[in-house]
Amino acid sequence: MSRQLTPLFTKLSSSVCAQYFAHVPSPTRTKVSERGSIFLITILCCFSSCASAAQAGSLAHHSFWETLMRFFSLQDTALQTALWGVLLLGISCGVLGSFILVRKLSLMGDALSHAVLPGVAAGFLWTYEKNPLIILLGALLTGLLGSAAVGWLTQRTKIKTDAAIGMVLSGFYAVGICLMTYIQKLPTGNKSGLDHFLFGQVAALSTQDIWLMGSVTIGVLVGVFICYRAFLILSFDMAFGKSLGLPMKALHYTMMLLLAFAVVVGLQAVGVVLVSAMLIIPAATAYLLTDQMKVLLPLAAFIGIVTAFIGAFLSFVGDGLPTGPLMVLSAGFVFATVFCFSPKHGWLTRVIRHYLWRRQVARENALKGVYQLMEAEQFKIEGIALDDLALRRHLPIPIVKKHVRMLFKLDLVTIDKVTEKIYLTPEGWHIACSVVRKHRLWELYLTQECHMASDAVHEDAEEIEHMIGEDTVRALEKRLKFPNKDPHGRLIPSIQDMWQSSSYKVTGADEERSKDE
Amino acid sequence: MSELLSWWAVAPWQTGQGGYFWALLMGFLVTASCGLVGNYLLVRRLSLMGDTISHSILPGLVLAFLWTGRRTSWVMFVGAVIAALVTVFLVDLIQKGSRIKQDAAMSVVFTVLFALGVLLVSIFAHQVDLDQDCVLYGEIAFVPLETLISVGGVSIGPPSVVRMGIVFLFTLVSVVLFNKELLLSSFDPGLSTSSGYSAQKIHLGLMAMVAIIVVSAFESVGAILVVAMLIFPGATASLITDRLNYIHVLTIIQSALSTLGGMYLALWLDTSIAASMVVVSMCLFALVWFFNPSYGLISTLVNRGVSKDKTLETE
């Protein structure tokens, strides 16, 4: 399978990357997109080979395509049931997961999902059969008891939250395991199907289970819809809620109840141990993509559905592999991708942005250095020696050489082959002037308007010269009444000077300036 | 009366095939080593880092198994320690590289790694001497079935117990030797670093130690119950005293009690030994919480009643 799919993935990923980086306005586009696509391809290859390993056992009796057709034709009733289960799981876990993520209670979700186990086992022991309703009630009860226990431990003893969560998680789980091993040794125990509660098995879902999961999910959605505003206040500003007289404790436990509902929905599909992953990972993925709670909830639900669907698919193809781990792995894969490539909060996006920014700064500083050298000679010479530039910028010659080569590639300077002197092109002159202009206007602004000492303003101007845009500079200029000298007595390049193309010279003269006068 | 006592106290120990001494010793060694190192996690508020590590060493463990094909080898330790360090690194990366907070980062990392481990276990089930049950709750009951190893003609014990014993001694010696450094860096990382004990290095060392202990405890108690072994002894002891040295001593006593009680409970109910040990730990904690004279629930309630009466009197 990996052999069949890898070229497809490669094509897909490189086109995705190309589209993604198409809007990055930089001459480095091609290089970065290559690097990015290599990265993505590696991940995809890993994943496809993982998937192929997952279904290695099943090849014996079905061909891969046959299984694929069976999956996508949706004729199978068992499959339809499973997909309904996946849909419900994605919705309920995504919505509740978003809330516990923003409340920094992620590990509470973990504790609650483990605390559900004794309830499941006790529910089974009550009737000695797998009655979904009773198991659900048992799970809800112990889940709530677990979240209440965390509350008691942290409020009534000096035990801290992290330890309390760990204690509830492992303690309740141990009780559950005791009961489970007890059940397994009962004569009917082996046929109980309780094993599926540990790591999940979508294929084992019955229609009855789906009805129950569906009604619980609707309950969750209705609960969140009614309490949406109150939950927002609970999540982001508890003190404000208290001052409004809202019952914060009751709201917290309502949320925990809904969380227990969501855990119960995910229980049979993902299993007790990993259901917390389906709560957190889709929500965390969505959190990297949006800043708005209104978007976060549906987005997390959507990501939850998609990843659960992929997990169910792999489990279906892989013939009897537990669904839970596969779902969690596909969720983890989606998370890793978004973590790297999210347009706003992505790690790789940030790294690339930072890299581009550093190049811009280096470029502008090099041009500024050339300008300053020209200025030192009253603009009588035009060619600048590399050594002088290195001396001026206090940088080693190899680094300056690298910068100059970069400038040359971008057509900002030309290099005389014989004398090895650097000449600015009109574009280079334009950028150099604009940087110096920003620098000196800012210095002037700080001394005149903010009354700072003239020897203290250089550092700040050195930073800001790369940031402010043309409009801001014009506004600054206007406010300072079109000055032509900075606090140190040097000329400030005007707009007119910037657009000179034949002989570079700064006069400080400006049409608008003369108009103003 | 004596008949009742023998039915109640002696009879359970006579069921099964016997040889409980080794299982008991194993349980004690696991709980005590976990408890000792867990005390530092507790004071550093890193209890859930224990949880994270115990879950995420699984893929490292399975891959090491697949690599060497043997269960008892140093590669296993290396695999687990590498997995633990990768976890610490990934959590750090997600936390610093995005706006996701530490708790969510931990939960993302360990669930994904654990899922990977479980998947590997179920795919290579016939090659790896590990199954899902072992991952979930371990099995101490197999310890007495191992052939004893002997050195110079004197048989010392089952290999797993010997290994755990070495780990326990290692833990004990490290705790005694580095108590000062661990204590200092737990409560004042800045002072520790400025006095020449790099808090960062001690942190990584502690994490590696947790990984070593967790991996040697793994086949006895599984990935999830080990969290209880790490936290419960220290939490129980911290309700009784505030001094870390006393907490260490109490931890060892608690370990012995919970092992004995857990074994009894497991034999009585015929359930998983490790899980029963945790249940007994939980009961011990509850007992201490309710009845302890200084911070206990009952004494607090009584004190509150007394002070209320006093205020009424003065009014």
Short mmCIF file of C-alpha atoms in Angstrom, two decimals, chain A residues 157-344:
data_model
loop_
_atom_site.label_atom_id
_atom_site.label_comp_id
_atom_site.label_asym_id
_atom_site.label_seq_id
_atom_site.Cartn_x
_atom_site.Cartn_y
_atom_site.Cartn_z
CA THR A 157 -6.15 18.96 52.02
CA LYS A 158 -2.83 20.52 51.13
CA ILE A 159 -2.49 18.24 48.14
CA LYS A 160 -1.97 20.19 44.93
CA THR A 161 -4.11 19.90 41.82
CA ASP A 162 -1.63 17.85 39.80
CA ALA A 163 -1.24 15.24 42.53
CA ALA A 164 -5.00 15.16 43.13
CA ILE A 165 -5.64 14.53 39.43
CA GLY A 166 -3.01 11.79 39.38
CA MET A 167 -4.48 10.16 42.48
CA VAL A 168 -8.03 10.15 41.16
CA LEU A 169 -6.87 8.94 37.77
CA SER A 170 -4.86 6.00 39.02
CA GLY A 171 -6.96 5.18 42.08
CA PHE A 172 -10.28 4.97 40.26
CA TYR A 173 -8.63 3.15 37.42
CA ALA A 174 -7.22 0.59 39.86
CA VAL A 175 -10.68 -0.03 41.31
CA GLY A 176 -11.95 -0.45 37.76
CA ILE A 177 -9.18 -2.91 36.89
CA CYS A 178 -9.89 -4.92 40.04
CA LEU A 179 -13.52 -5.24 39.03
CA MET A 180 -12.62 -5.95 35.42
CA THR A 181 -10.24 -8.78 36.29
CA TYR A 182 -12.90 -10.11 38.64
CA ILE A 183 -15.46 -10.04 35.81
CA GLN A 184 -13.08 -11.73 33.41
CA LYS A 185 -12.78 -14.68 35.77
CA LEU A 186 -16.56 -15.06 35.92
CA PRO A 187 -17.98 -17.79 33.69
CA THR A 188 -19.73 -15.22 31.47
CA GLY A 189 -16.94 -12.71 31.77
CA ASN A 190 -15.07 -13.53 28.63
CA LYS A 191 -18.08 -12.94 26.45
CA SER A 192 -18.95 -9.69 28.16
CA GLY A 193 -17.32 -7.51 25.52
CA LEU A 194 -16.06 -5.24 28.27
CA ASP A 195 -12.58 -5.44 26.75
CA HIS A 196 -13.77 -3.07 24.08
CA PHE A 197 -14.15 -0.38 26.72
CA LEU A 198 -10.40 -0.35 27.28
CA PHE A 199 -9.07 0.41 23.81
CA GLY A 200 -12.28 0.81 21.82
CA GLN A 201 -13.71 -1.13 18.92
CA VAL A 202 -15.94 0.76 16.54
CA ALA A 203 -17.01 -2.43 14.81
CA ALA A 204 -18.56 -3.69 18.05
CA LEU A 205 -21.09 -0.87 18.27
CA SER A 206 -24.73 -1.92 18.09
CA THR A 207 -27.70 0.12 16.88
CA GLN A 208 -28.83 0.40 20.47
CA ASP A 209 -25.47 1.92 21.41
CA ILE A 210 -25.80 4.44 18.61
CA TRP A 211 -29.23 5.60 19.78
CA LEU A 212 -27.86 6.06 23.26
CA MET A 213 -24.77 7.88 22.01
CA GLY A 214 -26.95 10.06 19.81
CA SER A 215 -29.25 11.11 22.63
CA VAL A 216 -26.29 11.79 24.92
CA THR A 217 -24.65 13.91 22.22
CA ILE A 218 -27.86 15.89 21.77
CA GLY A 219 -27.94 16.34 25.53
CA VAL A 220 -24.37 17.66 25.43
CA LEU A 221 -25.15 20.06 22.59
CA VAL A 222 -28.32 21.35 24.24
CA GLY A 223 -26.46 21.79 27.52
CA VAL A 224 -23.64 23.72 25.87
CA PHE A 225 -26.14 25.81 23.86
CA ILE A 226 -28.09 26.83 26.96
CA CYS A 227 -25.06 27.51 29.13
CA TYR A 228 -22.82 28.88 26.37
CA ARG A 229 -22.45 32.39 27.78
CA ALA A 230 -22.11 31.20 31.34
CA PHE A 231 -19.45 28.70 30.25
CA LEU A 232 -17.58 31.47 28.48
CA ILE A 233 -17.51 33.50 31.68
CA LEU A 234 -16.51 30.42 33.66
CA SER A 235 -13.65 29.77 31.25
CA PHE A 236 -12.23 33.23 30.90
CA ASP A 237 -13.20 35.39 33.87
CA MET A 238 -14.28 33.59 36.97
CA ALA A 239 -14.13 36.69 39.19
CA PHE A 240 -16.44 38.57 36.84
CA GLY A 241 -18.90 35.67 36.98
CA LYS A 242 -18.84 35.71 40.77
CA SER A 243 -19.47 39.44 40.83
CA LEU A 244 -22.47 38.89 38.56
CA GLY A 245 -23.81 36.43 41.13
CA LEU A 246 -23.57 33.43 38.82
CA PRO A 247 -23.30 30.08 40.61
CA MET A 248 -19.76 29.30 39.47
CA LYS A 249 -19.45 26.03 41.39
CA ALA A 250 -22.71 24.71 39.98
CA LEU A 251 -21.62 25.73 36.49
CA HIS A 252 -18.30 23.94 36.97
CA TYR A 253 -20.06 20.75 37.95
CA THR A 254 -22.52 21.15 35.05
CA MET A 255 -19.56 21.30 32.74
CA MET A 256 -18.05 18.25 34.42
CA LEU A 257 -21.36 16.41 33.96
CA LEU A 258 -21.38 17.28 30.27
CA LEU A 259 -17.74 16.21 30.09
CA ALA A 260 -18.66 12.88 31.64
CA PHE A 261 -21.38 12.59 28.96
CA ALA A 262 -18.82 13.23 26.23
CA VAL A 263 -16.45 10.66 27.73
CA VAL A 264 -19.24 8.11 27.80
CA VAL A 265 -20.00 8.77 24.12
CA GLY A 266 -16.38 8.18 23.21
CA LEU A 267 -16.00 5.19 25.49
CA GLN A 268 -16.84 2.33 23.16
CA ALA A 269 -15.18 3.85 20.13
CA VAL A 270 -11.86 4.99 21.63
CA GLY A 271 -11.72 3.27 24.98
CA VAL A 272 -11.25 4.53 28.52
CA VAL A 273 -7.51 4.98 28.29
CA LEU A 274 -7.41 7.16 25.21
CA VAL A 275 -10.72 9.02 25.21
CA SER A 276 -9.04 12.01 26.81
CA ALA A 277 -6.88 12.26 23.68
CA MET A 278 -9.97 12.69 21.54
CA LEU A 279 -11.08 15.43 23.91
CA ILE A 280 -7.83 17.36 23.81
CA ILE A 281 -6.11 16.79 20.49
CA PRO A 282 -8.87 18.03 18.13
CA ALA A 283 -9.48 21.01 20.41
CA ALA A 284 -5.75 21.79 20.59
CA THR A 285 -5.51 21.54 16.81
CA ALA A 286 -8.41 23.93 16.35
CA TYR A 287 -6.89 26.22 18.96
CA LEU A 288 -3.87 26.67 16.70
CA LEU A 289 -6.12 27.71 13.83
CA THR A 290 -8.50 30.20 15.35
CA ASP A 291 -8.80 32.79 18.09
CA GLN A 292 -12.55 32.77 18.41
CA MET A 293 -14.50 30.50 20.71
CA LYS A 294 -17.43 30.57 18.27
CA VAL A 295 -15.19 29.11 15.58
CA LEU A 296 -13.22 26.88 17.94
CA LEU A 297 -16.18 24.70 18.94
CA PRO A 298 -17.38 23.69 15.44
CA LEU A 299 -13.82 23.47 14.13
CA ALA A 300 -12.77 21.15 16.97
CA ALA A 301 -15.87 19.04 16.34
CA PHE A 302 -15.04 18.90 12.63
CA ILE A 303 -11.41 17.90 13.26
CA GLY A 304 -12.63 15.34 15.78
CA ILE A 305 -14.99 13.82 13.21
CA VAL A 306 -12.33 13.73 10.49
CA THR A 307 -9.65 12.15 12.67
CA ALA A 308 -12.06 9.66 14.21
CA PHE A 309 -13.19 8.80 10.69
CA ILE A 310 -9.60 8.16 9.58
CA GLY A 311 -9.05 6.03 12.68
CA ALA A 312 -12.20 4.03 12.03
CA PHE A 313 -11.16 3.57 8.41
CA LEU A 314 -7.73 2.27 9.36
CA SER A 315 -9.23 -0.01 11.96
CA PHE A 316 -11.69 -1.32 9.37
CA VAL A 317 -8.94 -1.92 6.84
CA GLY A 318 -6.63 -3.30 9.51
CA ASP A 319 -9.14 -5.97 10.45
CA GLY A 320 -9.65 -6.00 14.17
CA LEU A 321 -6.96 -3.61 15.29
CA PRO A 322 -8.20 -1.55 18.23
CA THR A 323 -9.79 1.68 17.00
CA GLY A 324 -8.71 3.90 19.86
CA PRO A 325 -4.95 3.99 19.19
CA LEU A 326 -5.54 4.46 15.46
CA MET A 327 -7.87 7.40 16.06
CA VAL A 328 -5.45 8.98 18.47
CA LEU A 329 -2.55 8.49 16.07
CA SER A 330 -4.42 10.09 13.18
CA ALA A 331 -5.44 12.93 15.49
CA GLY A 332 -1.80 13.30 16.50
CA PHE A 333 -0.78 13.36 12.87
CA VAL A 334 -3.28 16.11 12.04
CA PHE A 335 -2.10 18.01 15.11
CA ALA A 336 1.54 17.74 14.05
CA THR A 337 0.70 19.02 10.58
CA VAL A 338 -1.27 21.98 11.89
CA PHE A 339 1.36 22.63 14.54
CA CYS A 340 3.95 23.08 11.80
CA PHE A 341 1.92 24.77 9.08
CA SER A 342 -0.87 26.72 10.75
CA PRO A 343 -0.88 30.12 9.04
CA LYS A 344 -1.05 32.06 12.26
#
